[in-house]
Short mmCIF file of C-alpha atoms in Angstrom, two decimals:
data_model
loop_
_atom_site.label_atom_id
_atom_site.label_comp_id
_atom_site.label_asym_id
_atom_site.label_seq_id
_atom_site.Cartn_x
_atom_site.Cartn_y
_atom_site.Cartn_z
CA MET A 7 168.66 -6.51 234.56
CA ASP A 8 169.54 -6.92 238.42
CA PRO A 9 167.45 -8.78 239.90
CA VAL A 10 167.99 -6.56 242.67
CA GLY A 11 166.26 -4.10 240.54
CA VAL A 12 163.73 -6.25 239.43
CA LEU A 13 162.44 -6.28 243.00
CA LEU A 14 162.34 -3.20 244.01
CA LEU A 15 160.13 -1.97 240.59
CA ILE A 16 157.68 -5.47 242.18
CA VAL A 17 157.45 -3.71 245.09
CA ALA A 18 157.18 0.10 244.22
CA PHE A 19 154.07 -1.38 241.73
CA PHE A 20 152.46 -3.30 244.09
CA PHE A 21 153.07 -0.03 247.24
CA ILE A 22 151.23 2.07 243.94
CA ILE A 23 148.10 -0.66 243.18
CA VAL A 24 147.86 -0.29 247.43
CA LEU A 25 147.71 3.00 247.72
CA PHE A 26 145.53 3.35 244.57
CA ARG A 27 142.94 0.60 246.31
CA SER A 28 143.48 2.89 250.18
CA ILE A 29 142.49 5.80 248.88
CA LYS A 30 138.17 7.03 247.38
CA ILE A 31 138.01 10.13 247.32
CA VAL A 32 133.40 10.77 246.69
CA PRO A 33 132.32 13.05 244.94
CA GLN A 34 129.81 16.37 246.32
CA GLN A 35 125.74 14.78 245.91
CA TRP A 36 127.04 11.32 245.95
CA ASN A 37 127.55 8.04 248.71
CA TYR A 38 129.55 5.48 248.62
CA ILE A 39 129.12 1.89 250.42
CA ILE A 40 131.70 -0.24 251.19
CA GLU A 41 131.69 -4.39 252.16
CA ARG A 42 133.97 -6.10 254.01
CA LEU A 43 134.93 -9.96 252.03
CA GLY A 44 131.38 -8.88 251.13
CA LYS A 45 129.77 -8.16 254.05
CA TYR A 46 127.31 -4.14 254.45
CA ARG A 47 131.08 -2.76 256.51
CA ARG A 48 129.87 1.78 256.09
CA THR A 49 128.74 4.38 253.58
CA LEU A 50 131.13 6.82 252.62
CA GLU A 51 130.21 10.11 252.18
CA PRO A 52 131.15 13.56 249.55
CA GLY A 53 134.96 13.96 250.59
CA PRO A 54 138.41 11.52 250.26
CA ARG A 55 137.50 8.70 252.54
CA LEU A 56 140.76 5.40 253.25
CA LEU A 57 139.37 1.75 253.37
CA VAL A 58 141.64 -1.19 254.11
CA PRO A 59 143.27 -2.45 250.34
CA PHE A 60 142.22 -5.62 249.32
CA VAL A 61 139.80 -6.40 252.25
CA ASP A 62 137.09 -2.85 251.89
CA ASN A 63 135.95 -3.24 248.66
CA VAL A 64 132.76 0.13 246.93
CA ARG A 65 129.87 -2.21 246.41
CA ALA A 66 127.66 0.95 245.15
CA LYS A 67 127.72 4.26 244.39
CA VAL A 68 124.40 6.38 244.97
CA ASP A 69 123.47 9.43 243.61
CA LEU A 70 121.64 11.72 245.76
CA ARG A 71 120.16 14.33 242.77
CA GLU A 72 116.85 14.62 242.44
CA ARG A 73 116.20 12.75 239.41
CA VAL A 74 114.32 11.99 236.68
CA VAL A 75 112.63 9.11 235.03
CA ASN A 76 110.33 9.41 231.91
CA PHE A 77 108.46 5.80 230.97
CA PRO A 78 107.73 5.17 227.66
CA PRO A 79 103.25 5.07 227.41
CA SER A 80 101.35 2.17 228.72
CA SER A 81 97.82 1.49 228.22
CA VAL A 82 95.52 2.07 231.04
CA ILE A 83 91.68 1.39 230.47
CA THR A 84 89.01 4.15 232.28
CA ALA A 85 85.53 3.63 234.16
CA ASP A 86 84.32 4.39 231.05
CA ASN A 87 86.11 1.51 229.22
CA LEU A 88 87.96 3.03 226.59
CA GLY A 89 91.13 2.63 226.34
CA VAL A 90 93.95 5.88 226.84
CA GLN A 91 97.36 5.41 226.23
CA ILE A 92 98.99 7.65 228.78
CA ASP A 93 102.60 9.25 229.16
CA THR A 94 104.99 9.85 232.38
CA VAL A 95 106.84 11.46 233.99
CA LEU A 96 108.17 10.10 236.98
CA TYR A 97 111.04 13.07 239.53
CA TYR A 98 112.03 10.80 243.17
CA ILE A 99 115.09 11.26 244.96
CA ILE A 100 117.99 8.71 247.80
CA THR A 101 116.88 9.70 250.85
CA GLN A 102 118.10 5.50 252.38
CA PRO A 103 121.06 4.86 250.17
CA THR A 104 121.60 1.20 251.68
CA ALA A 105 118.51 0.78 250.96
CA ALA A 106 117.49 1.32 247.40
CA VAL A 107 121.21 -1.06 247.32
CA TYR A 108 119.80 -3.67 249.55
CA ASN A 109 116.21 -3.58 249.69
CA ILE A 110 115.91 -3.62 246.19
CA ASP A 111 117.39 -5.44 242.74
CA ASP A 112 116.84 -2.75 240.99
CA TYR A 113 114.88 0.24 242.00
CA LEU A 114 114.12 1.92 238.46
CA ALA A 115 112.17 -1.06 236.75
CA GLY A 116 110.92 -1.08 239.67
CA VAL A 117 109.49 1.91 240.29
CA GLU A 118 108.53 1.47 236.57
CA GLN A 119 106.11 -1.05 237.05
CA LEU A 120 104.67 1.03 240.81
CA THR A 121 103.70 3.71 238.43
CA THR A 122 101.87 1.48 235.70
CA THR A 123 100.32 -0.45 238.25
CA THR A 124 99.46 1.94 240.69
CA LEU A 125 97.88 5.39 237.25
CA ARG A 126 95.78 2.21 236.50
CA ASN A 127 94.23 1.93 239.82
CA VAL A 128 93.16 6.22 239.48
CA VAL A 129 92.42 6.30 236.22
CA GLY A 130 90.35 2.51 235.72
CA SER A 131 88.17 5.22 238.16
CA LEU A 132 87.48 8.33 236.42
CA ASP A 133 86.05 8.16 233.36
CA LEU A 134 88.17 10.15 230.16
CA GLU A 135 86.36 13.73 230.29
CA LYS A 136 87.58 13.11 234.33
CA ALA A 137 90.75 12.19 233.26
CA LEU A 138 91.32 14.60 231.32
CA THR A 139 90.35 17.61 233.50
CA SER A 140 91.53 16.15 236.71
CA ARG A 141 95.58 15.82 236.28
CA GLU A 142 96.78 17.82 239.66
CA GLU A 143 94.96 15.23 241.25
CA ILE A 144 96.14 11.94 238.91
CA ASN A 145 99.28 13.68 240.30
CA ALA A 146 98.72 14.38 243.44
CA ARG A 147 97.50 10.89 244.39
CA LEU A 148 99.93 9.42 242.44
CA ALA A 149 102.73 11.20 244.13
CA ALA A 150 100.92 9.80 247.79
CA GLU A 151 101.19 6.28 246.54
CA LEU A 152 103.87 5.90 245.20
CA ASP A 153 105.54 7.54 247.76
CA LYS A 154 104.26 5.17 250.09
CA ALA A 155 105.69 1.95 248.74
CA THR A 156 108.70 2.66 247.49
CA ASP A 157 109.88 3.76 250.76
CA LYS A 158 111.52 1.32 252.08
CA TRP A 159 113.68 1.19 248.83
CA GLY A 160 115.07 4.04 250.62
CA LEU A 161 113.36 6.40 247.97
CA LYS A 162 111.45 9.94 248.01
CA VAL A 163 108.61 10.38 244.95
CA THR A 164 108.71 14.53 244.81
CA ARG A 165 107.06 14.36 241.95
CA VAL A 166 104.76 13.00 239.63
CA GLU A 167 103.52 14.46 235.91
CA LEU A 168 101.13 13.04 233.56
CA ARG A 169 102.51 14.66 229.85
CA SER A 170 100.33 13.21 227.37
CA ILE A 171 97.08 10.98 227.31
CA GLU A 172 95.88 10.00 224.09
CA PRO A 173 92.88 8.40 223.89
CA PRO A 174 91.54 6.85 220.81
CA LEU A 175 91.06 8.51 216.90
CA SER A 176 87.20 7.81 216.82
CA ILE A 177 86.92 9.72 220.35
CA ARG A 178 88.98 12.25 219.63
CA ASP A 179 87.66 13.10 216.67
CA ALA A 180 84.30 13.00 218.97
CA MET A 181 85.32 15.18 220.98
CA GLU A 182 86.06 18.31 218.23
CA LYS A 183 82.84 17.93 216.18
CA GLN A 184 81.91 18.11 220.17
CA MET A 185 84.56 21.06 221.02
CA ARG A 186 83.56 22.57 217.78
CA ALA A 187 79.42 22.17 218.38
CA GLU A 188 80.25 24.01 221.79
CA ARG A 189 81.93 27.34 220.86
CA ASP A 190 79.39 26.98 218.18
CA ARG A 191 76.84 27.53 220.66
CA ARG A 192 79.11 30.55 222.60
CA ALA A 193 79.47 32.28 219.92
CA ALA A 194 75.71 32.16 218.90
CA ILE A 195 74.46 32.58 222.87
CA LEU A 196 77.45 35.87 222.55
CA ASN A 197 75.78 37.22 219.69
CA ALA A 198 72.51 37.23 220.44
CA GLU A 199 73.36 38.60 223.66
CA GLY A 200 74.98 41.51 221.86
CA THR A 201 71.76 41.39 219.25
CA LYS A 202 69.79 42.30 222.73
CA ARG A 203 72.47 44.80 223.71
CA ALA A 204 72.67 46.93 220.75
CA ALA A 205 68.58 46.48 220.76
CA ILE A 206 67.92 47.81 224.64
CA LEU A 207 70.79 50.85 223.93
CA ASN A 208 68.46 51.19 220.76
CA ALA A 209 65.65 51.68 222.92
CA GLU A 210 67.17 53.33 225.50
CA GLY A 211 68.12 56.16 222.90
CA GLU A 212 64.91 56.44 221.33
CA GLN A 213 63.16 56.83 224.51
CA GLN A 214 66.22 59.72 225.40
CA SER A 215 64.84 61.28 221.96
CA GLN A 216 61.55 60.94 222.07
CA VAL A 217 61.32 62.33 226.36
CA LEU A 218 63.88 65.77 224.49
CA ARG A 219 61.68 66.80 221.18
CA ALA A 220 58.75 66.45 223.58
CA LYS A 221 60.42 68.93 226.58
CA GLY A 222 61.95 70.87 223.13
CA ALA A 223 57.90 70.55 221.90
CA ARG A 224 56.54 71.98 225.27
CA ASP A 225 58.54 74.56 225.36
CA ALA A 226 58.11 75.34 222.40
CA GLU A 227 54.06 75.66 223.03
CA VAL A 228 54.63 77.51 226.18
CA LEU A 229 56.87 80.62 224.13
CA ARG A 230 54.25 80.37 221.89
CA ALA A 231 51.47 80.86 224.69
CA ASP A 232 53.48 82.88 226.47
CA GLY A 233 54.30 85.39 223.24
CA GLN A 234 50.61 84.50 221.67
CA ALA A 235 49.73 86.20 226.00
CA LYS A 236 50.86 89.09 225.28
CA ALA A 237 50.20 89.34 222.00
CA ILE A 238 46.95 89.67 222.78
CA GLN A 239 47.32 91.95 225.52
CA THR A 240 49.26 94.19 224.22
CA VAL A 241 45.94 94.15 221.53
CA PHE A 242 43.82 94.56 224.17
CA ALA A 243 45.94 98.10 225.68
CA ALA A 244 45.72 99.67 222.22
CA ILE A 245 42.16 99.49 222.27
CA HIS A 246 41.87 99.91 225.69
CA LYS A 247 44.29 102.78 225.56
CA ALA A 248 41.60 104.55 221.81
CA LYS A 249 38.43 104.59 224.48
CA PRO A 250 36.50 102.51 221.29
CA THR A 251 32.67 104.32 221.75
CA ASP A 252 29.30 101.97 220.89
CA ARG A 253 28.97 104.07 217.02
CA LEU A 254 32.76 102.98 216.64
CA LEU A 255 32.01 99.83 217.04
CA ALA A 256 28.76 99.53 215.54
CA TYR A 257 30.67 101.47 212.39
CA GLN A 258 32.79 98.45 212.20
CA TYR A 259 30.31 96.05 212.34
CA LEU A 260 28.70 96.55 209.23
CA GLN A 261 31.55 96.88 207.56
CA THR A 262 33.29 93.62 209.06
CA LEU A 263 29.42 91.83 206.99
CA PRO A 264 29.91 91.91 203.40
CA LYS A 265 33.64 89.97 204.25
CA ILE A 266 31.57 86.68 205.75
CA ALA A 267 29.69 86.93 202.31
CA GLN A 268 32.67 86.28 200.79
CA GLY A 269 33.57 83.20 199.58
CA ASP A 270 32.15 81.28 196.22
CA ALA A 271 31.24 78.12 199.11
CA ASN A 272 28.64 80.73 200.65
CA LYS A 273 25.78 79.49 199.40
CA VAL A 274 23.24 81.06 202.85
CA TRP A 275 24.08 84.13 204.12
CA VAL A 276 23.30 83.75 208.18
CA VAL A 277 22.19 87.10 209.43
CA PRO A 278 23.36 87.84 213.37
CA ALA A 279 21.06 88.65 215.64
CA GLU A 280 23.49 91.43 217.06
CA LEU A 281 23.31 92.77 213.66
CA THR A 282 19.59 95.17 214.42
CA LYS A 283 21.59 96.40 217.42
CA ALA A 284 24.02 98.14 215.50
CA LEU A 285 21.68 99.16 212.56
CA GLY A 286 20.27 100.90 215.98
CA GLY A 287 23.21 102.39 216.27
CA ILE A 288 24.03 102.71 213.58
CA GLY A 289 20.63 104.80 212.75
CA ASN A 290 20.96 107.04 215.41
CA ALA A 291 24.17 108.17 214.64
CA LEU A 292 22.10 109.07 211.66
CA GLY A 293 19.11 110.56 212.61
CA GLY A 294 20.98 112.97 215.34
CA VAL A 295 18.23 111.10 218.24
CA THR A 296 18.48 113.61 220.77
CA GLY A 297 19.64 112.33 223.78
CA ASP A 298 22.80 113.00 226.64
CA THR A 299 25.67 113.57 224.04
CA SER A 300 28.41 113.77 225.43
CA ASP A 301 29.36 110.33 224.92
CA ALA A 302 28.87 111.93 221.55
CA ASP A 303 31.15 114.98 222.00
CA GLU A 304 33.96 113.10 223.41
CA GLU A 305 36.95 112.56 221.08
CA VAL A 306 38.52 109.83 221.77
CA GLU A 307 43.09 110.55 221.92
CA ILE A 308 44.76 106.89 221.02
CA ASP A 309 48.11 107.49 223.09
CA ALA A 310 50.20 104.99 219.78
CA SER A 311 53.63 106.37 221.49
CA ALA A 312 52.69 104.71 225.19
CA LEU A 313 53.09 101.05 223.12
CA GLU A 314 55.81 98.90 221.36
CA LEU A 315 53.45 97.00 218.13
CA ASP A 316 54.42 96.85 214.73
CA ASP A 317 53.63 97.42 211.70
CA SER A 318 50.55 95.51 210.81
CA ALA A 319 49.05 96.12 214.34
CA ALA A 320 49.93 100.57 213.54
CA GLN A 321 48.01 99.83 210.57
CA ALA A 322 45.43 98.59 212.85
CA LEU A 323 44.98 101.29 214.90
CA GLU A 324 44.78 104.34 212.43
CA ALA A 325 42.08 102.76 210.59
CA ALA A 326 40.41 102.65 214.15
CA GLN A 327 41.57 105.87 214.55
CA GLN A 328 40.17 106.71 210.67
CA ALA A 329 36.41 105.55 211.66
CA ALA A 330 36.78 106.98 215.18
CA ARG A 331 36.49 110.44 213.56
CA GLU A 332 33.92 109.70 210.83
CA VAL A 333 31.76 108.30 213.33
CA GLN A 334 32.07 111.07 214.94
CA ASP A 335 31.71 113.98 211.75
CA ILE A 336 28.13 111.78 211.42
CA GLY A 337 27.77 112.75 214.80
CA GLU A 338 27.85 115.83 214.32
CA GLY A 339 25.97 116.23 211.17
CA LYS A 340 29.57 116.67 208.49
CA LYS A 341 29.37 114.01 205.90
CA ILE A 342 25.80 111.55 206.06
CA SER A 343 26.23 108.92 203.76
CA ASN A 344 23.03 107.32 202.62
CA GLU A 345 24.77 104.16 200.96
CA LEU A 346 24.57 101.85 203.60
CA PRO A 347 27.41 98.69 203.07
CA PRO A 348 26.86 96.64 200.31
CA ALA A 349 24.16 94.27 200.62
CA PRO A 350 26.47 89.50 200.74
CA ALA A 351 25.85 88.06 196.97
#
């Protein structure tokens, strides 16, 4: 090969290397730390950038996006001397690339160790039950402490999450029994509340039903009394319209006396005091006692059409009219009967 051609080939190859080392394209959300002859020179932002070949060197490439780190579980002792395994997740971003590169050798290892120690300080001041129920508080305290400590490293801790808290197996069994007992207690309370509510509703329903039955009975009694009152008024009106005389009443009284003595249980027959008056009336009627006979000659007229009576009332009215006619006939001497009502047995 011609020496000139070889020389040109070497020059072209050297030019390509120089061009490659002089032009840098920085991606979005990345920063390049540039050193010149071993000393920090500048930080390259996203876009195409020119460097001095063989003098400027890329020290580190820093990702500015938010990153997530899952640290392995760490053992922590609570305030009540119980060991638990806590798994944490850390979210952070790099705000100062130069500080992250030059202020600490490995910021991820530093963040991990700092998270472990801070977690032990925070959880160590709480008992197990408080630690299990205060995750939000623990997360906030961890984020505040880590953000304060990592500020000089150019890091911003945005969030810390406790992914799991694993107590010892014996503690988990005891907690399960406690939760089971608590659920049984709540179930018993709910059952008791339901029984109580059902008893109250039953009592209220019984009370309302008794009140309604009492009101119904009261209304029925009122209607029954009203009916009886109307019936008495009807009978009284019928008797008043019939205009019965003393002789008629005395005769009817004597007809009723045998009914008093009826019955096998009647051993003693008590004669009422009114019997003498009744006999006197009958005697006057049979003997034709002189005197004012205007009452004897008075004809009894009953207007049955004016009263709305049923069959039994009509029969009773007819019997009264018949008895009145018989008494009138006796007074006039048309019919004389020596028969008295039968003596009581």
